[in-house]
PDB file of C-alpha atoms in Angstrom:
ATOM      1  CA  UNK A   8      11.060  20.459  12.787  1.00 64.00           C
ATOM      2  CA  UNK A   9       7.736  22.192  13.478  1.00 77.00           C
ATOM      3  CA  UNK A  10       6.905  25.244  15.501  1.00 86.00           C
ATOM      4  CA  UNK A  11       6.754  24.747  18.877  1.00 90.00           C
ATOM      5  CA  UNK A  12       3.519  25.050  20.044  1.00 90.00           C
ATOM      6  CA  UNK A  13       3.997  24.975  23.930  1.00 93.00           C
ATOM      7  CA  UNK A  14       6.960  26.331  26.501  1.00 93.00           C
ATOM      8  CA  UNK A  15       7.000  25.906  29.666  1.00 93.00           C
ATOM      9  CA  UNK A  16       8.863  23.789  32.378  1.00 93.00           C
ATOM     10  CA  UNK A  17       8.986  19.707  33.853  1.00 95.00           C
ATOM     11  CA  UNK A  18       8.745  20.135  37.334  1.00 92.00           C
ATOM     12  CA  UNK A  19       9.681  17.030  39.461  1.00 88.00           C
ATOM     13  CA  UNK A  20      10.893  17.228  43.057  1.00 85.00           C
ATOM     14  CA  UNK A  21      12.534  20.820  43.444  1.00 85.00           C
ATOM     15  CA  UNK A  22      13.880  20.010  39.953  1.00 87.00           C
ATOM     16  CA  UNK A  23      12.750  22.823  36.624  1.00 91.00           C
ATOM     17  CA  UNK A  24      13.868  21.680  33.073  1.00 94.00           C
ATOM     18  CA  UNK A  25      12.398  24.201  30.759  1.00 94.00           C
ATOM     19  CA  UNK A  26      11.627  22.856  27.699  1.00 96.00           C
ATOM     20  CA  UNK A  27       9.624  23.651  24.295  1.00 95.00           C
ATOM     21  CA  UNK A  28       6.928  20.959  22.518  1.00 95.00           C
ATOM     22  CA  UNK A  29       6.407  19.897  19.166  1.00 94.00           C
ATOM     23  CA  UNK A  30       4.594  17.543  17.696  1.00 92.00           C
ATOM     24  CA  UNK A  31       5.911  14.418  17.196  1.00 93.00           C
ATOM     25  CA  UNK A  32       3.891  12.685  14.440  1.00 89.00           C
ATOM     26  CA  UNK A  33       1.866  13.665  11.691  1.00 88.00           C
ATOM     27  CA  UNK A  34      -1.124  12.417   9.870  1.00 86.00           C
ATOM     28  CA  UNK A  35      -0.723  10.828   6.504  1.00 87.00           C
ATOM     29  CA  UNK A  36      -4.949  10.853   5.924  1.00 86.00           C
ATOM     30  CA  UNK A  37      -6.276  11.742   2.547  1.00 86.00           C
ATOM     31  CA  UNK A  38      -8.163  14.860   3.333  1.00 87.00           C
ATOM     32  CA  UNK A  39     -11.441  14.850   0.848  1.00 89.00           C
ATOM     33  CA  UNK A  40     -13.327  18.275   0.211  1.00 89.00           C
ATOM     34  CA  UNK A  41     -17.145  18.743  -0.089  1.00 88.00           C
ATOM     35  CA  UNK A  42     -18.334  19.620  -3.629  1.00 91.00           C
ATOM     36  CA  UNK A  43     -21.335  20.144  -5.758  1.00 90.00           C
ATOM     37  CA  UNK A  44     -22.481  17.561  -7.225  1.00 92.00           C
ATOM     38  CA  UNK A  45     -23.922  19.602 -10.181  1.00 92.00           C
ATOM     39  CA  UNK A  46     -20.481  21.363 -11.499  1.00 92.00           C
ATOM     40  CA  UNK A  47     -18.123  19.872  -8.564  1.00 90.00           C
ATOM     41  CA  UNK A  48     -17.437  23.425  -6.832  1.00 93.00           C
ATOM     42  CA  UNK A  49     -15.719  23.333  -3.847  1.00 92.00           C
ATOM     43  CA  UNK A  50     -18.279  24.263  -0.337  1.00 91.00           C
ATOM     44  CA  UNK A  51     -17.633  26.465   1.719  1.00 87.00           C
ATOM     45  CA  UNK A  52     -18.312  25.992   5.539  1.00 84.00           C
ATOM     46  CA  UNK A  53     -20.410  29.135   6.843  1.00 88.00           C
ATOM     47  CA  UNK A  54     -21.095  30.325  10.421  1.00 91.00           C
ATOM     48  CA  UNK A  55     -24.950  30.734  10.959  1.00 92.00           C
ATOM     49  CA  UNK A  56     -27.336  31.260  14.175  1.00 92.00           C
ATOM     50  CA  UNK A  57     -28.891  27.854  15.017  1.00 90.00           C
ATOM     51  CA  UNK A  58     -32.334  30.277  15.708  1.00 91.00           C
ATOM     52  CA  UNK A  59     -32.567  32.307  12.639  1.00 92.00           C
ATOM     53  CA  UNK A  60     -29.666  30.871  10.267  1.00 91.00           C
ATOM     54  CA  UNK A  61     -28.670  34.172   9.559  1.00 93.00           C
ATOM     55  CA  UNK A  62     -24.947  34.585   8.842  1.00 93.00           C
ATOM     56  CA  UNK A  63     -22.149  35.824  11.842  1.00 93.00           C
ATOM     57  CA  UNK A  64     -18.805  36.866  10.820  1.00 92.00           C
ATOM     58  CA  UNK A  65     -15.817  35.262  12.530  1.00 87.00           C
ATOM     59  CA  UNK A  66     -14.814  38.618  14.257  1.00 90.00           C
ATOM     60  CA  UNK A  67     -18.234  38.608  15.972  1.00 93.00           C
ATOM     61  CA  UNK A  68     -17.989  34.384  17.343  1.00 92.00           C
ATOM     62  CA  UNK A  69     -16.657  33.728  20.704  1.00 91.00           C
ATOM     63  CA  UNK A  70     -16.468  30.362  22.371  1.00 89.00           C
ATOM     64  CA  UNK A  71     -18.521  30.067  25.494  1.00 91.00           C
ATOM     65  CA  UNK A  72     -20.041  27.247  27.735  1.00 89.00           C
ATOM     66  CA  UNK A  73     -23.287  26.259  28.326  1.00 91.00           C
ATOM     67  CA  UNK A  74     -23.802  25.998  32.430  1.00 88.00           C
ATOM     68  CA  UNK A  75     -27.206  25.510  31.922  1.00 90.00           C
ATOM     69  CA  UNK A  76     -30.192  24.142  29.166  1.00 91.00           C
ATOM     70  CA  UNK A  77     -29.768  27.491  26.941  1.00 88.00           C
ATOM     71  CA  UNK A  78     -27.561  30.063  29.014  1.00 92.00           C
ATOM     72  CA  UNK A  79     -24.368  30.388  27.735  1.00 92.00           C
ATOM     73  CA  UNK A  80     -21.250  32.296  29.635  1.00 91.00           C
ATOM     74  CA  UNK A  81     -18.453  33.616  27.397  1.00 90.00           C
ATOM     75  CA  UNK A  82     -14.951  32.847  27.353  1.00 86.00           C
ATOM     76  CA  UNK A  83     -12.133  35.519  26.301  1.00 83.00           C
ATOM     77  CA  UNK A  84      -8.215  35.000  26.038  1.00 78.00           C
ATOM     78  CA  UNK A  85      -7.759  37.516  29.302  1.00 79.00           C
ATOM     79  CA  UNK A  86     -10.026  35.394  31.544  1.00 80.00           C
ATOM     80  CA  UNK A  87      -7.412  32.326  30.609  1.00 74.00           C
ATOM     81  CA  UNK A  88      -4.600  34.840  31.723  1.00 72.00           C
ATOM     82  CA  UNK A  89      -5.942  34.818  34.984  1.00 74.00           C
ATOM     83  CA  UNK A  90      -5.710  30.994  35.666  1.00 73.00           C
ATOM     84  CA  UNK A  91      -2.772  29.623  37.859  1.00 69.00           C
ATOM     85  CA  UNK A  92       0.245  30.386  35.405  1.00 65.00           C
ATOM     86  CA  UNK A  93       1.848  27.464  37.282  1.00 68.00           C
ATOM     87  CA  UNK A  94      -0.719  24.926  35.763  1.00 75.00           C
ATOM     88  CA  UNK A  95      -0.471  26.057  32.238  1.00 80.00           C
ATOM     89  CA  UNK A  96       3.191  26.348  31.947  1.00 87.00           C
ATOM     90  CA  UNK A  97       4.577  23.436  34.064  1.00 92.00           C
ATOM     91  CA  UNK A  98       4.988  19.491  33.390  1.00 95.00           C
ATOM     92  CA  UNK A  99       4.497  18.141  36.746  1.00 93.00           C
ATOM     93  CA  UNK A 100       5.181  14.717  37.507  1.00 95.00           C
ATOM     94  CA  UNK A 101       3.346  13.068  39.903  1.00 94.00           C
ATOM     95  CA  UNK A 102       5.096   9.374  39.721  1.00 95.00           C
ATOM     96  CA  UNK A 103       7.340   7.318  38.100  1.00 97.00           C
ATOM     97  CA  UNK A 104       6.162   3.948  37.226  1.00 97.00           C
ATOM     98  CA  UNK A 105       7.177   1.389  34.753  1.00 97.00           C
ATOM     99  CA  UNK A 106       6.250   1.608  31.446  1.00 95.00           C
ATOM    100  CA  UNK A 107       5.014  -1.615  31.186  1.00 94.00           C
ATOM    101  CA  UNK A 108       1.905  -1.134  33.656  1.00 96.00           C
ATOM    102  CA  UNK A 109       0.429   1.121  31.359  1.00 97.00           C
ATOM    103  CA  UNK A 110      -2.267  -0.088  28.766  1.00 96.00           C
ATOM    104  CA  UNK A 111      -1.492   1.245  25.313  1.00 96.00           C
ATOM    105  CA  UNK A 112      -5.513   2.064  25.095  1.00 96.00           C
ATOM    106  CA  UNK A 113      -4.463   4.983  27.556  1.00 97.00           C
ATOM    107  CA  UNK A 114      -1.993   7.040  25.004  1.00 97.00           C
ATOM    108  CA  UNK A 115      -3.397   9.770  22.564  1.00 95.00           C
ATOM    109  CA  UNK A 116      -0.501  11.611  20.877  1.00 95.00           C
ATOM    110  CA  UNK A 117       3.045  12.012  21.279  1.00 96.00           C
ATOM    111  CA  UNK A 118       4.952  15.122  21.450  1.00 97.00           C
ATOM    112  CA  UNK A 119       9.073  15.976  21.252  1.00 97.00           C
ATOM    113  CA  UNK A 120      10.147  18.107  24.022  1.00 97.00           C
ATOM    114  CA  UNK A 121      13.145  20.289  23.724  1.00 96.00           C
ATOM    115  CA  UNK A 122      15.113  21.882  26.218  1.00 96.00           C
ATOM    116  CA  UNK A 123      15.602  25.840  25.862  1.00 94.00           C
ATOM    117  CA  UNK A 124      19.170  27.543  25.784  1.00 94.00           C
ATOM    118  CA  UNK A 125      20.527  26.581  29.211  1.00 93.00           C
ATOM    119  CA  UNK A 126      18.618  23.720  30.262  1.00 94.00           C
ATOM    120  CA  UNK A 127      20.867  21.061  28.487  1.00 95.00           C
ATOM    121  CA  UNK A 128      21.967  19.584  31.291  1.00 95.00           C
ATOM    122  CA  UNK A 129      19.385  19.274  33.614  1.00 94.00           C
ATOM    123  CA  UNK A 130      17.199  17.826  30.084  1.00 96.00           C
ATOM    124  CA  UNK A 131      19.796  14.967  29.969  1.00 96.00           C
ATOM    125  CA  UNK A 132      20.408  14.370  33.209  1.00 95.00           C
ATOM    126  CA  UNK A 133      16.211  13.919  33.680  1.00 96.00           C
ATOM    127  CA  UNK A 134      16.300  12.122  29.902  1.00 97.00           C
ATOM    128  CA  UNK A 135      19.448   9.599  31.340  1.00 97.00           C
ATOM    129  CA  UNK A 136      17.806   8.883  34.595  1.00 96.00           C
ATOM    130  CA  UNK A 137      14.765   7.538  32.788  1.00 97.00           C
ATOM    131  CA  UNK A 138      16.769   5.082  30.269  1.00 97.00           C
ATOM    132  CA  UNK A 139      18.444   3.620  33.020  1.00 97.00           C
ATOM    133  CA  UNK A 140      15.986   3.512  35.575  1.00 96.00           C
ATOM    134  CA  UNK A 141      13.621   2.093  32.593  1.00 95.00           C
ATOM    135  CA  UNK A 142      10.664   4.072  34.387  1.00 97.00           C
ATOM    136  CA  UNK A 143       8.161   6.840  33.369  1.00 97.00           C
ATOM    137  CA  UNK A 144       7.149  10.023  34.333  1.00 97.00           C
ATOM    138  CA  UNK A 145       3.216  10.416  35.035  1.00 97.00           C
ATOM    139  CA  UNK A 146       2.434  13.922  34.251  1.00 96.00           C
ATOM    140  CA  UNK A 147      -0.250  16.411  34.048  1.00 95.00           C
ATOM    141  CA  UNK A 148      -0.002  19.333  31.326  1.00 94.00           C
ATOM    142  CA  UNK A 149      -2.153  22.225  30.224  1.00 91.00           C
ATOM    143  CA  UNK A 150      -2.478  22.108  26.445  1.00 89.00           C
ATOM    144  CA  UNK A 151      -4.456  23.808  24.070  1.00 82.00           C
ATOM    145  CA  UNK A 152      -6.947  24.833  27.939  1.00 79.00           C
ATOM    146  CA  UNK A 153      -7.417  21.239  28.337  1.00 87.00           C
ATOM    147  CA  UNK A 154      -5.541  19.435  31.394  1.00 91.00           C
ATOM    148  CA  UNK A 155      -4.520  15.948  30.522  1.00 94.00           C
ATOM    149  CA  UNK A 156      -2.411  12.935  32.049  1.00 96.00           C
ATOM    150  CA  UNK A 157       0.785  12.345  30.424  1.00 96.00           C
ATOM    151  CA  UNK A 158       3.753  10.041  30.154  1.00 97.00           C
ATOM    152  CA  UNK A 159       6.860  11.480  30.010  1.00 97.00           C
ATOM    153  CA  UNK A 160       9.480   8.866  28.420  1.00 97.00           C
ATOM    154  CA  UNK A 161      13.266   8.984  27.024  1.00 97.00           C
ATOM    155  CA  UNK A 162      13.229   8.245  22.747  1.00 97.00           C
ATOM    156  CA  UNK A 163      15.993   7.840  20.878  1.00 95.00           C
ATOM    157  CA  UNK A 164      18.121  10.413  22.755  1.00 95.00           C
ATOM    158  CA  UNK A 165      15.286  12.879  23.172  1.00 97.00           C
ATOM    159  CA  UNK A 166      12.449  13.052  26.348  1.00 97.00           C
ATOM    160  CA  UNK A 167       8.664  12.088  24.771  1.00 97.00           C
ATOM    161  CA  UNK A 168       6.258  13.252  26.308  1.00 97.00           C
ATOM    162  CA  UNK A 169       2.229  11.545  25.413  1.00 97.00           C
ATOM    163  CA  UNK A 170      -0.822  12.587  26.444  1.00 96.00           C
ATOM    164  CA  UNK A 171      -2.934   9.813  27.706  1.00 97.00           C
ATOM    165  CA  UNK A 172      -6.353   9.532  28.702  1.00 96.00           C
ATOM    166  CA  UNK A 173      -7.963   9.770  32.167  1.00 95.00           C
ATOM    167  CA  UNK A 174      -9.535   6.335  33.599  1.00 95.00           C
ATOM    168  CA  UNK A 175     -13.055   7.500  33.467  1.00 95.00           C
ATOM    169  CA  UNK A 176     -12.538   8.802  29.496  1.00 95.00           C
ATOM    170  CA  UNK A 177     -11.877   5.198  28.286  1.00 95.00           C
ATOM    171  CA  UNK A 178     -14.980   3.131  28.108  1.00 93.00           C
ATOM    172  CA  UNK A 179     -15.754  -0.116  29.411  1.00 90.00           C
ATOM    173  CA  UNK A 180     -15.788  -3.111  26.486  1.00 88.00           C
ATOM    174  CA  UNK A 181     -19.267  -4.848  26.146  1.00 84.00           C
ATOM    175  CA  UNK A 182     -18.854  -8.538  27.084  1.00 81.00           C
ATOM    176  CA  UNK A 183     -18.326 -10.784  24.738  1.00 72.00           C
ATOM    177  CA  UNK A 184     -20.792 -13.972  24.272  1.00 71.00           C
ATOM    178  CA  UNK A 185     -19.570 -16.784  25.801  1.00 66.00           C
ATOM    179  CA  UNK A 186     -21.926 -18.834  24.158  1.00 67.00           C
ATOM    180  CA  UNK A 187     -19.209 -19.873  21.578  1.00 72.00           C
ATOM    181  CA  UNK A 188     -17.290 -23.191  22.889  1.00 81.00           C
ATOM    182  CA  UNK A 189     -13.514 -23.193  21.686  1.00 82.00           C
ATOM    183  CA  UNK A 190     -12.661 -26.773  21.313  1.00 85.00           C
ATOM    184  CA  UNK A 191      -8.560 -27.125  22.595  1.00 89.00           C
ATOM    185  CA  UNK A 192      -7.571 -28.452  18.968  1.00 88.00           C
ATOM    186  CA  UNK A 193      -8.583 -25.071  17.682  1.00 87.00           C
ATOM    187  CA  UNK A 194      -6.685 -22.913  20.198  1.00 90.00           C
ATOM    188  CA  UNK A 195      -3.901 -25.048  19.649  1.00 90.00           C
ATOM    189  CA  UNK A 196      -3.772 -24.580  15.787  1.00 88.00           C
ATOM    190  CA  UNK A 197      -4.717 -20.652  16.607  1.00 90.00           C
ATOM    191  CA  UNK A 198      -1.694 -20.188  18.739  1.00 92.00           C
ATOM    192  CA  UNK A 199       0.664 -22.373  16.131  1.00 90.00           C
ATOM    193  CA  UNK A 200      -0.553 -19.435  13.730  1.00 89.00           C
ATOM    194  CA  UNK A 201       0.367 -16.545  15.833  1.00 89.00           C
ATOM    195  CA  UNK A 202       4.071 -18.313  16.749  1.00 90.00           C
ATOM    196  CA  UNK A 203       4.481 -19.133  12.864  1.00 88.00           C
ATOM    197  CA  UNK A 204       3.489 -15.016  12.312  1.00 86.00           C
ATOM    198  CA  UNK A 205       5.600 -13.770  15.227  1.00 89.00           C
ATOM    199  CA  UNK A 206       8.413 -11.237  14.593  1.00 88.00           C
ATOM    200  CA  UNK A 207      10.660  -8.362  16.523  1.00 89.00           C
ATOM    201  CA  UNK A 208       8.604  -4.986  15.555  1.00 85.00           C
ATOM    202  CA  UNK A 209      10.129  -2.940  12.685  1.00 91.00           C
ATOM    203  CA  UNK A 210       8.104  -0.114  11.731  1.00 86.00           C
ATOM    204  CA  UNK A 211       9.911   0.546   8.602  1.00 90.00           C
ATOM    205  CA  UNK A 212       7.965  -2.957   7.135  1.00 90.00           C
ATOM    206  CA  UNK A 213       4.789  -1.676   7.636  1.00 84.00           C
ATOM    207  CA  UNK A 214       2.902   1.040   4.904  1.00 88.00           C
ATOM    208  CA  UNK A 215      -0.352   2.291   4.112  1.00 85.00           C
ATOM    209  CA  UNK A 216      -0.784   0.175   1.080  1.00 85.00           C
ATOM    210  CA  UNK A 217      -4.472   1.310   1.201  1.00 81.00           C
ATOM    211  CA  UNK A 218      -3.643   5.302   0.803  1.00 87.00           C
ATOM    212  CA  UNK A 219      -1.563   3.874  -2.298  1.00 89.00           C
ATOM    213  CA  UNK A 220      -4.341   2.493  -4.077  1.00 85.00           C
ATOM    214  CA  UNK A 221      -6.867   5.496  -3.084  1.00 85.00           C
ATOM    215  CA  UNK A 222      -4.251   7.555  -4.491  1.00 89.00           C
ATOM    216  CA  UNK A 223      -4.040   6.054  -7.734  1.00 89.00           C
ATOM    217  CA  UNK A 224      -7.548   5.510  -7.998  1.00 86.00           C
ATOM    218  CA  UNK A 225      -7.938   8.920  -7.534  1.00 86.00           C
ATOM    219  CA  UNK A 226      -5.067   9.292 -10.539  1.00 88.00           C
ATOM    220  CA  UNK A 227      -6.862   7.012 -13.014  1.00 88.00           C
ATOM    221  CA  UNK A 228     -10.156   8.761 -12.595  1.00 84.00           C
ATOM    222  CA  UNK A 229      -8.774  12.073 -13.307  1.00 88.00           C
ATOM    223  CA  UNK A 230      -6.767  10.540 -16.251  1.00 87.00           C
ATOM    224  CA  UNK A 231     -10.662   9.423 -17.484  1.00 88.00           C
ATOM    225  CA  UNK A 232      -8.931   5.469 -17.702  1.00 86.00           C
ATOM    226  CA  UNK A 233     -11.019   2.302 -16.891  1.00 85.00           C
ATOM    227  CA  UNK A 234     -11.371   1.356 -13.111  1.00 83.00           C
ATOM    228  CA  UNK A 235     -10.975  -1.697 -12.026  1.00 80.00           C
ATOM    229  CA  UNK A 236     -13.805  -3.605 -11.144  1.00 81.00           C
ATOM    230  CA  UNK A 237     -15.096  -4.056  -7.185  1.00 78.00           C
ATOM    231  CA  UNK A 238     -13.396  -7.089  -5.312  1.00 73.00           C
ATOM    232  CA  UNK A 239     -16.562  -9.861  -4.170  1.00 70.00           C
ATOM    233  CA  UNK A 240     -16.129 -10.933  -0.499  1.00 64.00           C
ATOM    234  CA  UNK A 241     -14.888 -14.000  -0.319  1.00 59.00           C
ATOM    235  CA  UNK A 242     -16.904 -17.102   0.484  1.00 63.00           C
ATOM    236  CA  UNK A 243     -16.871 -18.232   4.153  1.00 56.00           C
ATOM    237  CA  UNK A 244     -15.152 -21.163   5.477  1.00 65.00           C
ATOM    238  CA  UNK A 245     -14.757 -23.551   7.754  1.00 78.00           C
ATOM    239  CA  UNK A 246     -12.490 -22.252  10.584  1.00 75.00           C
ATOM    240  CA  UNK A 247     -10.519 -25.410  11.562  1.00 80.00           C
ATOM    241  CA  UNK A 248      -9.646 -25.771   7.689  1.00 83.00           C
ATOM    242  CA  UNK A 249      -8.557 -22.502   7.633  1.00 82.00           C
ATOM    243  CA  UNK A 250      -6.632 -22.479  10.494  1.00 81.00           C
ATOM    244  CA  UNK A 251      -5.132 -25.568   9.243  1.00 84.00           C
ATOM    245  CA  UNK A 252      -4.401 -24.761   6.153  1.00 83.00           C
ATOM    246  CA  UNK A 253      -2.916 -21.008   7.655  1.00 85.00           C
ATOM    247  CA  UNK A 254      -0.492 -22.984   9.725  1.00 84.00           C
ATOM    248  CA  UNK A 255       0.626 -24.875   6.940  1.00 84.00           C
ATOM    249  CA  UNK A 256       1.179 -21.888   4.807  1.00 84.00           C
ATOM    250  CA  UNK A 257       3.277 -20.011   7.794  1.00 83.00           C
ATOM    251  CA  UNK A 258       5.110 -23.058   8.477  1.00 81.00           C
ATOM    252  CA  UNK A 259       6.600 -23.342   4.622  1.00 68.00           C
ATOM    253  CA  UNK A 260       7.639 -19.253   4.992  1.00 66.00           C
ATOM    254  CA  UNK A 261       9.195 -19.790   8.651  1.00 61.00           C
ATOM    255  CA  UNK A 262      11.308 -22.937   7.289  1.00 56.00           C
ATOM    256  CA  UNK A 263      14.291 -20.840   5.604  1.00 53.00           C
ATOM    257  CA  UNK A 264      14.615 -18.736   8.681  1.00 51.00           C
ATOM    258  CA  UNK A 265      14.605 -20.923  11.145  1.00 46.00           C
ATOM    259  CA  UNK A 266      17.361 -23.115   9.205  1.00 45.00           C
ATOM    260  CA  UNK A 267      19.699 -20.126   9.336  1.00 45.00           C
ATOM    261  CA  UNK A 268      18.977 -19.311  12.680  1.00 45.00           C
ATOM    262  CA  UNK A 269      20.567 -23.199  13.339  1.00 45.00           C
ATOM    263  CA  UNK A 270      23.298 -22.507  11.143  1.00 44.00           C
ATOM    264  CA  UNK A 271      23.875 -18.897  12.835  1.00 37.00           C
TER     265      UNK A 271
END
């Protein structure tokens, strides 16, 4: 497991769990590096002044905010010590809701909590309450010295807790045209498609097939062997064929398992 990277307590009621985080995902991303182009040396990132572009070392850079058009105030580590301990060391839960009435667009990244020596039993009791309840904690946490909303949720055995967005940080969609008339023929053939592609979710089917190819890509250009050529786009059609002809496709793969599901 990684290091945690946060300790503190979920506070709910008159009820303290201490717990630690850790991340509970990690990126998979092909990380690329800038080079020259002339002998493909690796470059180096370099801290000037926007005025002069003369160089700073990294022992002489502080973070600061601008409060106003050019006046910066300074920020060190001991004026964060003097913050309310309370809001950067506690989970507090404002509600419990179910999980359901939350919009997926709202979650960001999840994190493991673990509960410190001693806390075992108030960390299940909390972590048991939730699976049978089937609600949610809504949370807010202090993390990295930014406060954001959270969901606090029981995951295979463990408490989850993912930091969401607040209501004003998620955009509003554009509206679509509604120029485009759907004739019922074609919604009818669409939502054949989606029954004849539906399936319980199994993460373990899914991969990033396009990492794979990157990767050997990457492999056969440093082995100096032939690349294959670039794929044309394909040639568009008409969508009620190709809904048509979708369905049709779907139907001949759903057959088999919808025979043994009768046998079953």
């Amino acid at each position: 497991m990684p290091r945690p990277i946060w300790s503190g307590t979920i506070s709910f009621g008159l009820v303290s769990v201490p717990v630690r985080m850790v991340s509970a995902t990690q990126s998979k991303e092909l990380r690329f590096h800038f080079l020259d182009k002339r002998d493909l040396q690796p470059i180096g990132y370099d801290k000037v002044r926007r005025d002069s572009g003369e160089h700073v070392d990294s022992d002489d850079v502080v973070r600061g905010f601008e409060v106003e058009k050019g006046r910066f105030v300074p920020l060190e580590d001991e004026d964060l010590d003097r913050l309310d301990i309370e809001l950067t060391k506690t989970i507090d839960i404002c509600d419990f809701v179910d999980l359901d009435e939350i919009d997926p667009i709202y979650f960001r990244k999840a994190y493991y909590l673990e509960p410190q020596e001693g806390a075992e039993k108030p960390y299940r009791l909390l972590e048991r309450a939730l699976e049978e309840t089937g609600k949610v904690g809504i949370a807010k946490v202090v993390i990295r010295n930014k406060q954001h909303l959270a969901c606090l949720r029981p995951y295979e055995g463990v408490l989850l807790l993912e930091t969401m967005y607040y209501a004003d940080e998620v955009r509003q969609p554009e509206r679509v045209d509604g120029a485009a008339r759907l004739r019922k023929p074609e919604v009818e053939m669409a939502k054949s498609l989606v029954e004849n592609l539906s399936d319980s979710f199994d993460p373990e089917k899914y991969d990033d097939t396009y990492r794979k190819e990157l990767l050997e890509l990457l492999r056969a250009k440093a082995e100096g062997e032939p690349l294959p050529a670039p794929e044309e786009e394909g040639e568009l059609v008409d969508l009620m064929a190709a809904l048509r002809e979708s369905v049709e496709r779907t139907q001949k793969k759903s057959r088999p398992r919808s025979r043994a599901k009768k046998a079953s």
